[in-house]
CSV table of C-alpha atoms in Angstrom, one decimal:
chain,number,residue,atom,x,y,z
P,1,MET,CA,99.6,178.5,56.8
P,2,PHE,CA,98.3,175.1,55.8
P,3,TRP,CA,101.2,173.1,54.3
P,4,LYS,CA,104.6,173.9,55.8
P,5,PRO,CA,107.9,172.4,54.7
P,6,THR,CA,110.2,170.4,56.9
P,7,GLU,CA,114.0,170.7,57.1
P,8,ASP,CA,114.3,167.0,56.3
P,9,GLN,CA,114.2,167.0,52.5
P,10,LYS,CA,113.7,163.3,52.1
P,11,LEU,CA,110.4,163.5,54.1
P,12,GLN,CA,108.8,166.4,52.3
P,13,LEU,CA,106.3,164.3,50.4
P,14,GLU,CA,105.3,162.2,53.5
P,15,TRP,CA,105.0,165.3,55.7
P,16,LYS,CA,102.8,167.1,53.1
P,17,CYS,CA,100.6,164.0,52.9
P,18,LEU,CA,100.3,163.8,56.7
P,19,GLN,CA,99.3,167.5,56.8
P,20,SER,CA,96.7,166.8,54.2
P,21,MET,CA,95.3,163.9,56.3
P,22,ALA,CA,95.0,166.3,59.3
P,23,ILE,CA,93.1,168.8,57.2
P,24,LEU,CA,90.7,166.4,55.6
P,25,LEU,CA,90.4,163.9,58.5
P,26,PRO,CA,86.8,164.4,59.5
P,27,ILE,CA,85.4,164.7,56.0
P,28,SER,CA,85.1,161.0,55.1
P,29,ASN,CA,85.3,157.7,56.9
P,30,VAL,CA,86.3,155.9,53.7
P,31,PHE,CA,88.5,158.0,51.5
P,32,VAL,CA,90.7,159.7,54.2
P,33,PRO,CA,91.4,156.4,56.0
P,34,ALA,CA,92.3,154.8,52.6
P,35,PHE,CA,94.6,157.7,51.8
P,36,THR,CA,96.3,157.4,55.2
P,37,ALA,CA,96.7,153.6,54.8
P,38,LEU,CA,98.5,154.1,51.5
P,39,LEU,CA,100.7,156.7,53.1
P,40,ALA,CA,101.7,154.3,56.0
P,41,ILE,CA,102.3,151.5,53.6
P,42,PHE,CA,104.4,153.8,51.3
P,43,VAL,CA,106.6,154.8,54.2
P,44,LEU,CA,107.0,151.2,55.4
P,45,PHE,CA,108.1,150.0,51.9
P,46,ARG,CA,110.1,153.0,51.0
P,47,TYR,CA,112.2,153.2,54.2
P,48,GLY,CA,111.8,149.7,55.6
P,49,TRP,CA,111.0,148.4,59.0
P,50,LYS,CA,114.4,149.5,60.4
P,51,ALA,CA,113.6,153.1,59.7
P,52,ILE,CA,110.4,153.2,61.8
P,53,ALA,CA,111.6,150.6,64.4
P,54,SER,CA,111.6,151.9,67.9
P,55,PRO,CA,110.8,150.4,71.3
P,56,ILE,CA,107.2,151.5,71.0
P,57,SER,CA,107.0,150.2,67.4
P,58,THR,CA,108.3,146.8,68.6
P,59,ALA,CA,105.6,146.8,71.3
P,60,TYR,CA,103.0,147.5,68.6
P,61,LEU,CA,104.4,144.6,66.6
P,62,GLY,CA,104.2,142.3,69.6
P,63,LEU,CA,100.6,143.3,70.4
P,64,SER,CA,99.7,142.8,66.7
P,65,ALA,CA,101.3,139.3,66.8
P,66,TRP,CA,99.3,138.4,69.9
P,67,MET,CA,96.0,139.6,68.3
P,68,ILE,CA,96.7,137.7,65.2
P,69,LEU,CA,97.4,134.6,67.2
P,70,THR,CA,94.1,134.9,69.2
P,71,THR,CA,92.3,135.5,65.9
P,72,MET,CA,93.4,132.1,64.6
P,73,ILE,CA,91.6,130.4,67.5
P,74,ALA,CA,88.7,132.7,67.7
P,75,PHE,CA,85.0,131.7,68.1
P,76,ASP,CA,84.4,133.0,64.6
P,77,ILE,CA,87.7,133.4,62.7
P,78,GLY,CA,86.3,135.5,59.9
P,79,THR,CA,84.7,138.1,62.2
P,80,ALA,CA,87.9,138.2,64.3
P,81,ALA,CA,90.0,138.8,61.2
P,82,GLY,CA,87.8,141.8,60.4
P,83,GLY,CA,88.3,143.0,63.9
P,84,LEU,CA,92.0,143.2,63.4
P,85,ALA,CA,91.3,146.1,61.0
P,86,ASN,CA,90.2,148.1,64.1
P,87,PHE,CA,93.7,147.9,65.6
P,88,LEU,CA,96.6,146.8,63.4
P,89,PRO,CA,96.4,149.6,60.7
P,90,TYR,CA,96.4,152.2,63.5
P,91,PHE,CA,99.4,150.7,65.1
P,92,LEU,CA,101.2,151.3,61.8
P,93,LEU,CA,99.8,154.8,61.6
P,94,ALA,CA,101.2,155.7,65.0
P,95,ALA,CA,104.6,154.3,64.0
P,96,THR,CA,104.6,156.1,60.7
P,97,THR,CA,103.5,159.4,62.3
P,98,SER,CA,106.3,159.2,64.8
P,99,TYR,CA,108.8,158.7,62.0
P,100,ILE,CA,107.5,161.7,60.0
P,101,ILE,CA,107.0,164.2,62.8
P,102,ARG,CA,110.5,164.8,64.3
P,103,THR,CA,110.5,168.4,65.4
P,104,PRO,CA,108.5,170.5,67.9
P,105,SER,CA,107.4,172.9,65.1
P,106,GLN,CA,106.1,170.0,63.1
P,107,PHE,CA,104.2,168.7,66.1
P,108,ILE,CA,102.7,172.1,66.8
P,109,HIS,CA,101.6,172.7,63.2
P,110,PHE,CA,100.1,169.2,63.0
P,111,LEU,CA,98.0,169.9,66.1
P,112,TRP,CA,96.9,173.2,64.7
P,113,LEU,CA,95.7,171.6,61.5
P,114,LEU,CA,93.7,169.1,63.5
P,115,VAL,CA,92.1,172.1,65.3
P,116,LEU,CA,91.4,173.7,62.0
P,117,SER,CA,89.8,170.6,60.5
P,118,CYS,CA,87.4,170.2,63.5
P,119,ILE,CA,85.7,173.3,62.3
P,120,PHE,CA,84.2,171.1,59.5
P,121,VAL,CA,82.6,168.9,62.2
P,122,SER,CA,81.3,171.7,64.4
P,123,GLY,CA,80.3,174.0,61.6
P,124,PHE,CA,78.3,171.2,59.9
P,125,GLY,CA,76.7,170.5,63.3
P,126,ILE,CA,75.7,174.1,63.7
P,127,LEU,CA,74.2,174.0,60.2
P,128,GLN,CA,72.2,171.0,61.0
P,129,ALA,CA,70.8,172.7,64.1
P,130,ILE,CA,69.9,175.8,62.1
P,131,ILE,CA,68.2,174.0,59.2
P,132,ASP,CA,66.6,171.4,61.5
P,133,ARG,CA,65.0,169.4,58.7
P,134,PRO,CA,65.9,165.8,59.7
P,135,GLU,CA,63.9,164.5,56.7
P,136,TRP,CA,66.5,166.0,54.5
P,137,ILE,CA,69.4,163.6,54.0
P,138,PHE,CA,72.9,164.8,53.1
P,139,PRO,CA,73.9,163.4,49.7
P,140,LYS,CA,75.8,160.1,50.0
P,141,VAL,CA,78.6,161.2,47.8
P,142,ILE,CA,81.1,161.2,50.7
P,143,PHE,CA,79.2,159.2,53.3
P,144,GLU,CA,78.5,155.7,52.0
P,145,SER,CA,77.7,153.8,55.2
P,146,TYR,CA,75.1,155.8,57.0
P,147,PRO,CA,72.6,158.7,56.4
P,148,ILE,CA,73.3,162.2,57.6
P,149,PRO,CA,70.1,164.0,58.5
P,150,MET,CA,70.1,167.8,58.2
P,151,GLY,CA,68.5,168.4,61.6
P,152,PHE,CA,68.0,167.1,65.2
P,153,SER,CA,67.2,163.5,66.0
P,154,PRO,CA,63.9,162.7,67.6
P,155,ASP,CA,65.5,163.1,71.1
P,156,ARG,CA,67.0,166.5,70.0
P,157,ARG,CA,70.6,165.5,69.4
P,158,ILE,CA,73.1,166.5,66.6
P,159,GLN,CA,75.5,164.0,65.0
P,160,SER,CA,77.3,166.2,62.4
P,161,PHE,CA,79.5,164.2,59.9
P,162,PHE,CA,79.5,161.1,62.1
P,163,GLY,CA,77.2,158.1,62.3
P,164,HIS,CA,76.4,158.5,65.9
P,165,PHE,CA,76.2,161.4,68.4
P,166,ASN,CA,78.7,159.9,70.7
P,167,GLU,CA,81.3,159.6,68.0
P,168,THR,CA,80.9,163.4,67.2
P,169,ALA,CA,81.2,164.1,70.9
P,170,VAL,CA,84.4,162.1,71.4
P,171,TYR,CA,86.1,163.6,68.3
P,172,LEU,CA,85.4,167.2,69.6
P,173,LEU,CA,86.2,166.2,73.1
P,174,THR,CA,89.7,165.2,72.0
P,175,ILE,CA,90.3,168.4,70.0
P,176,ILE,CA,88.9,171.0,72.4
P,177,PRO,CA,91.8,171.1,74.9
P,178,ILE,CA,94.2,171.6,72.1
P,179,ALA,CA,92.0,174.4,70.6
P,180,PHE,CA,91.7,176.0,74.0
P,181,HIS,CA,95.5,176.1,74.4
P,182,PHE,CA,96.0,177.7,71.0
P,183,ALA,CA,93.1,180.1,71.5
P,184,LEU,CA,94.5,181.4,74.8
P,185,GLY,CA,97.7,182.4,73.0
P,186,LYS,CA,99.9,180.0,74.9
P,187,VAL,CA,101.7,179.0,71.7
P,188,LYS,CA,103.8,182.0,70.6
P,189,SER,CA,105.2,180.4,67.5
P,190,ILE,CA,101.8,180.6,65.6
P,191,SER,CA,100.3,183.8,64.1
P,192,LYS,CA,97.4,185.8,65.6
P,193,SER,CA,95.2,184.7,62.7
P,194,GLN,CA,95.8,181.1,63.7
P,195,ASN,CA,94.9,182.0,67.3
P,196,TRP,CA,91.6,183.4,66.1
P,197,ILE,CA,90.9,180.3,64.0
P,198,ALA,CA,91.5,178.2,67.1
P,199,LEU,CA,89.2,180.4,69.1
P,200,ILE,CA,86.4,179.9,66.5
P,201,ALA,CA,87.1,176.1,66.5
P,202,LEU,CA,86.8,176.1,70.3
P,203,ALA,CA,83.6,178.1,70.5
P,204,LEU,CA,81.9,176.0,67.8
P,205,GLY,CA,83.2,172.8,69.2
P,206,ILE,CA,81.8,173.4,72.6
P,207,CYS,CA,78.4,174.3,71.2
P,208,VAL,CA,78.2,171.2,69.1
P,209,LEU,CA,79.5,169.1,72.0
P,210,ILE,CA,76.6,170.2,74.0
P,211,LEU,CA,74.2,169.6,71.2
P,212,THR,CA,75.3,165.9,70.8
P,213,GLY,CA,73.6,165.2,74.1
P,214,SER,CA,76.4,162.9,75.2
P,215,ARG,CA,76.4,162.6,79.0
P,216,ASN,CA,79.7,160.9,79.0
P,217,ALA,CA,81.3,163.6,77.0
P,218,TRP,CA,79.8,166.4,79.1
P,219,VAL,CA,81.4,165.0,82.3
P,220,LEU,CA,84.7,164.3,80.6
P,221,ALA,CA,84.8,167.9,79.2
P,222,ILE,CA,84.6,169.3,82.7
P,223,LEU,CA,87.3,166.9,83.9
P,224,GLU,CA,89.6,167.9,81.0
P,225,PHE,CA,89.2,171.6,81.8
P,226,VAL,CA,90.0,170.8,85.4
P,227,ALA,CA,93.1,169.1,84.3
P,228,ILE,CA,94.1,172.0,82.1
P,229,ALA,CA,93.4,174.5,84.9
P,230,LEU,CA,95.7,172.3,87.1
P,231,TYR,CA,98.4,172.4,84.5
P,232,TYR,CA,98.1,176.2,84.2
P,233,ARG,CA,98.2,176.4,88.0
P,234,GLN,CA,94.9,178.3,88.1
P,235,TRP,CA,93.8,177.1,91.5
P,236,LYS,CA,90.8,179.3,91.7
P,237,LEU,CA,89.5,177.9,88.4
P,238,VAL,CA,90.0,174.3,89.8
P,239,ALA,CA,88.0,175.2,92.9
P,240,GLY,CA,85.4,176.9,90.7
P,241,PHE,CA,85.0,173.8,88.5
P,242,GLY,CA,84.8,171.6,91.5
P,243,PHE,CA,82.2,173.8,93.2
P,244,GLY,CA,80.2,174.0,90.0
P,245,MET,CA,80.2,170.2,89.5
P,246,LEU,CA,79.0,169.7,93.1
P,247,ILE,CA,76.2,172.2,92.6
P,248,ILE,CA,75.1,170.6,89.3
P,249,ALA,CA,75.3,167.1,90.9
P,250,TRP,CA,73.1,168.3,93.8
P,251,ALA,CA,70.6,169.8,91.5
P,252,VAL,CA,70.4,166.8,89.1
P,253,PHE,CA,70.7,163.9,91.5
P,254,GLY,CA,69.7,165.4,94.9
P,255,GLN,CA,66.0,164.7,94.6
P,256,LYS,CA,66.7,161.1,93.6
P,257,PHE,CA,68.7,160.4,96.7
P,258,GLY,CA,66.6,162.5,99.1
P,259,LEU,CA,69.2,165.4,99.3
P,260,GLY,CA,67.0,168.2,98.0
P,261,GLY,CA,68.2,170.6,95.4
P,262,GLU,CA,64.8,171.1,93.7
P,263,ALA,CA,65.3,174.9,93.7
P,264,LEU,CA,68.6,174.7,91.9
P,265,ARG,CA,67.2,172.1,89.5
P,266,SER,CA,64.6,174.5,88.4
P,267,LEU,CA,67.3,177.0,87.3
P,268,LEU,CA,68.9,174.5,84.8
P,269,PRO,CA,67.6,173.6,81.4
P,270,GLU,CA,65.1,170.8,81.7
P,271,GLY,CA,66.5,168.8,78.8
P,272,PHE,CA,70.0,169.0,80.3
P,273,VAL,CA,68.8,167.9,83.8
P,274,ASN,CA,66.7,165.0,82.4
P,275,ARG,CA,69.5,163.8,80.2
P,276,LEU,CA,71.9,163.6,83.2
P,277,ALA,CA,69.3,162.3,85.7
P,278,SER,CA,68.4,159.4,83.3
P,279,THR,CA,71.8,157.9,84.1
P,280,VAL,CA,70.5,156.6,87.4
P,281,ASP,CA,66.7,157.2,87.4
P,282,PRO,CA,64.8,154.2,86.0
P,283,LYS,CA,61.6,156.4,85.7
P,284,LEU,CA,63.2,158.3,82.8
P,285,GLY,CA,63.3,156.8,79.3
P,286,ASP,CA,67.0,157.3,78.7
P,287,TYR,CA,67.8,155.1,81.7
P,288,ALA,CA,67.5,152.1,79.3
P,289,SER,CA,70.9,152.9,77.8
P,290,THR,CA,72.5,152.6,81.3
P,291,ALA,CA,70.7,149.3,82.0
P,292,ASP,CA,71.6,147.9,78.6
P,293,ARG,CA,75.3,148.8,79.2
P,294,LEU,CA,75.3,147.2,82.6
P,295,ASN,CA,73.8,144.1,81.1
P,296,ALA,CA,76.4,144.0,78.4
P,297,TRP,CA,79.3,144.5,80.8
P,298,GLN,CA,78.1,141.7,83.0
P,299,PHE,CA,78.1,139.3,80.1
P,300,ALA,CA,81.5,140.6,78.9
P,301,ILE,CA,83.1,140.0,82.4
P,302,SER,CA,81.6,136.5,82.4
P,303,LEU,CA,83.2,135.8,79.0
P,304,ILE,CA,86.6,137.1,80.2
P,305,SER,CA,86.5,134.8,83.2
P,306,GLN,CA,86.0,131.8,80.9
P,307,HIS,CA,88.8,132.7,78.5
P,308,PRO,CA,91.1,135.1,80.3
P,309,ILE,CA,94.2,134.4,78.2
P,310,GLN,CA,93.2,134.0,74.6
P,311,GLY,CA,89.8,135.7,74.6
P,312,TRP,CA,87.0,134.8,72.1
P,313,GLY,CA,88.1,136.8,69.1
P,314,LEU,CA,87.8,140.4,68.2
P,315,ARG,CA,84.2,141.7,67.5
P,316,ASN,CA,82.8,138.2,68.3
P,317,PHE,CA,80.8,139.5,71.3
P,318,PRO,CA,77.4,139.7,69.7
P,319,LEU,CA,77.9,136.3,67.9
P,320,ILE,CA,78.7,134.6,71.2
P,321,ALA,CA,75.8,136.2,72.9
P,322,LYS,CA,73.5,135.0,70.2
P,323,SER,CA,74.9,131.4,70.4
P,324,MET,CA,74.3,131.4,74.2
P,325,ASN,CA,70.8,133.0,73.9
P,326,TYR,CA,72.0,136.0,75.9
P,327,ASP,CA,69.9,139.1,75.3
P,328,LEU,CA,72.1,142.2,74.7
P,329,HIS,CA,68.9,144.3,74.1
P,330,GLY,CA,70.1,145.3,70.7
P,331,LEU,CA,73.7,146.5,71.6
P,332,PRO,CA,76.2,145.6,68.9
P,333,HIS,CA,79.2,145.5,71.1
P,334,GLU,CA,80.5,145.7,74.7
P,335,HIS,CA,80.1,149.5,75.0
P,336,ASN,CA,83.5,149.5,76.7
P,337,LEU,CA,86.9,149.6,74.8
P,338,PHE,CA,88.8,147.8,77.5
P,339,LEU,CA,86.3,145.0,78.0
P,340,ALA,CA,86.2,144.7,74.1
P,341,ILE,CA,89.9,144.1,74.0
P,342,ALA,CA,89.9,141.6,76.9
P,343,VAL,CA,86.9,139.7,75.4
P,344,GLY,CA,88.5,139.7,72.0
P,345,SER,CA,92.1,138.9,72.6
P,346,GLY,CA,92.4,138.2,76.3
P,347,ILE,CA,93.8,140.0,79.4
P,348,PRO,CA,97.4,139.9,78.0
P,349,ALA,CA,96.2,142.1,75.0
P,350,LEU,CA,94.5,144.5,77.4
P,351,LEU,CA,97.6,144.8,79.5
P,352,GLY,CA,99.7,145.3,76.4
P,353,PHE,CA,97.4,148.0,75.1
P,354,ILE,CA,97.3,149.9,78.4
P,355,SER,CA,101.1,149.6,78.8
P,356,ILE,CA,101.7,151.1,75.3
P,357,MET,CA,99.4,154.0,76.1
P,358,ILE,CA,101.2,154.8,79.4
P,359,TRP,CA,104.6,154.2,78.0
P,360,THR,CA,104.0,156.5,75.0
P,361,ILE,CA,102.6,159.4,77.1
P,362,TRP,CA,105.3,159.0,79.8
P,363,LYS,CA,108.3,158.9,77.4
P,364,SER,CA,106.9,161.8,75.4
P,365,LEU,CA,106.4,164.0,78.5
P,366,GLN,CA,109.9,163.1,79.7
P,367,SER,CA,111.5,164.1,76.4
P,368,LYS,CA,114.0,166.9,76.7
P,369,PHE,CA,112.3,168.5,73.7
P,370,ALA,CA,108.9,168.6,75.3
P,371,PRO,CA,109.4,172.2,76.6
P,372,ALA,CA,110.0,173.4,73.0
P,373,THR,CA,106.4,172.4,72.2
P,374,GLU,CA,105.1,175.4,74.3
P,375,GLY,CA,102.9,173.2,76.5
P,376,THR,CA,101.2,171.4,73.6
P,377,MET,CA,102.8,168.1,74.7
P,378,VAL,CA,101.0,168.2,78.0
P,379,ILE,CA,97.7,169.3,76.5
P,380,THR,CA,97.9,166.5,74.0
P,381,ALA,CA,98.5,164.1,76.8
P,382,ILE,CA,95.3,165.4,78.4
P,383,SER,CA,93.4,165.0,75.1
P,384,ILE,CA,94.5,161.4,74.6
P,385,THR,CA,93.7,160.5,78.2
P,386,VAL,CA,90.2,161.9,78.0
P,387,CYS,CA,89.7,160.2,74.6
P,388,LEU,CA,90.7,156.9,76.2
P,389,LEU,CA,88.5,157.5,79.3
P,390,SER,CA,85.5,157.8,76.9
P,391,GLY,CA,86.1,154.1,76.2
P,392,TRP,CA,85.0,153.2,79.7
P,393,LEU,CA,81.4,153.9,78.9
P,394,ASP,CA,81.3,153.6,75.1
P,395,LEU,CA,83.0,152.1,72.1
P,396,VAL,CA,83.5,154.7,69.4
P,397,PHE,CA,86.9,153.5,68.2
P,398,TYR,CA,85.4,151.4,65.5
P,399,GLU,CA,84.9,154.7,63.7
P,400,PRO,CA,88.1,155.1,61.6
P,401,ARG,CA,88.4,158.9,62.0
P,402,ILE,CA,88.4,158.7,65.8
P,403,SER,CA,91.0,155.9,65.8
P,404,MET,CA,93.1,157.9,63.3
P,405,LEU,CA,92.9,160.9,65.5
P,406,LEU,CA,93.9,159.0,68.6
P,407,TRP,CA,96.8,157.1,67.1
P,408,SER,CA,98.2,160.0,65.1
P,409,LEU,CA,98.3,162.0,68.3
P,410,LEU,CA,100.1,159.2,70.0
P,411,GLY,CA,102.5,158.9,67.1
P,412,ALA,CA,103.1,162.6,66.9
P,413,MET,CA,104.0,162.8,70.6
P,414,TYR,CA,106.4,159.8,70.5
P,415,GLY,CA,108.1,161.2,67.4
P,416,LEU,CA,109.8,163.9,69.5
P,417,THR,CA,111.4,161.4,71.8
P,418,GLY,CA,113.8,160.4,69.0
P,419,LEU,CA,115.0,163.9,68.1
P,420,THR,CA,118.7,164.7,68.0
P,421,THR,CA,120.2,168.1,68.9
P,422,THR,CA,121.7,168.4,65.4
P,423,SER,CA,118.3,169.2,63.9
P,424,LYS,CA,118.2,172.5,61.9
P,425,ASP,CA,114.5,173.2,62.7
P,426,ASP,CA,114.2,176.4,64.6
P,427,GLY,CA,111.3,174.9,66.6
P,428,ASN,CA,113.8,172.6,68.4
P,429,ARG,CA,115.6,175.5,70.2
P,430,ILE,CA,114.8,175.3,73.9
């Protein structure tokens, strides 16, 4: 059930290692990334660049070269060089994954392993909520960089294995559509026990997603379910989601804009309402996070306008703010993935990044082997899109496990575009 062989005998070891990465991915932000980096380097040196070369790999190489070039002229070269580690290793991971995963059955199994492993995240989050002793700190045997409290934060949020609530939310947000697709029995090539495991992962994941208190993730979760309903052609569900969103918006924001909704507001949990309302209501304490982000975005746009081509260097944002005596109100970064790329390596890097995302998803969906994935290709595209959309309001991709999840999914999708009809894998039959 966990480790399945592949018909390509020369890739048995690499495929087994990639499956192990999928199972262990959320456990550690140090050991699992190190293991995955060794796997990518091993594949590169064993088979050479020509083996993993493809149009998308060439695009990764070009974007890497540009980022390295902008690093050499950065505001602070040392910091910018460290910022390369947030991008270049994951480009190689995507290229490596697309080389290892070559069949629909591999693709489906890899996705199911990711769903299985997210039970670690949600299960631990539920455990934290049950124990609720935040003064107890999980032993730092696995987690070396930050404490893991065994309970809710002061503002009643759960972070699970991750260093921040929003990181947990985005990780689960990316996996939930895939778990949903498996749990509904849409994939006939897996067993009933695997369907049940996916259902457990889905239920626990939704619970912990709510407990993270991430407003961004809550909204994106609704949007991804609307997208799934559209794909399933469940028009009544689409209408229901739309109507529900309007009702919640009226209840939460109606009073602020003089549109009423007080009666509906009283029917919703107070904590939920206040958490959403604080997005636009300065009277509520959590509004500070909105104001701080707007302040950071304004400064980021100013920096981009000054150096639109070469940028200022990756992860140099707080250093530049300090040198200019600009108050970021304690924010350590731009709180926006796309602004971070443009500030760091210029608009050309941002356009290259977006182009690679669109190209990968488009080519994968157009693959003649996509139907053999039993809908998982489309669902994965939805997951990746929502994961990237989370980058508009936050910057969680400095967390290695989230970047590994994103780029391994992209690589797995693109791997099927290079399949040949001579493959012996039964999963290729369409």
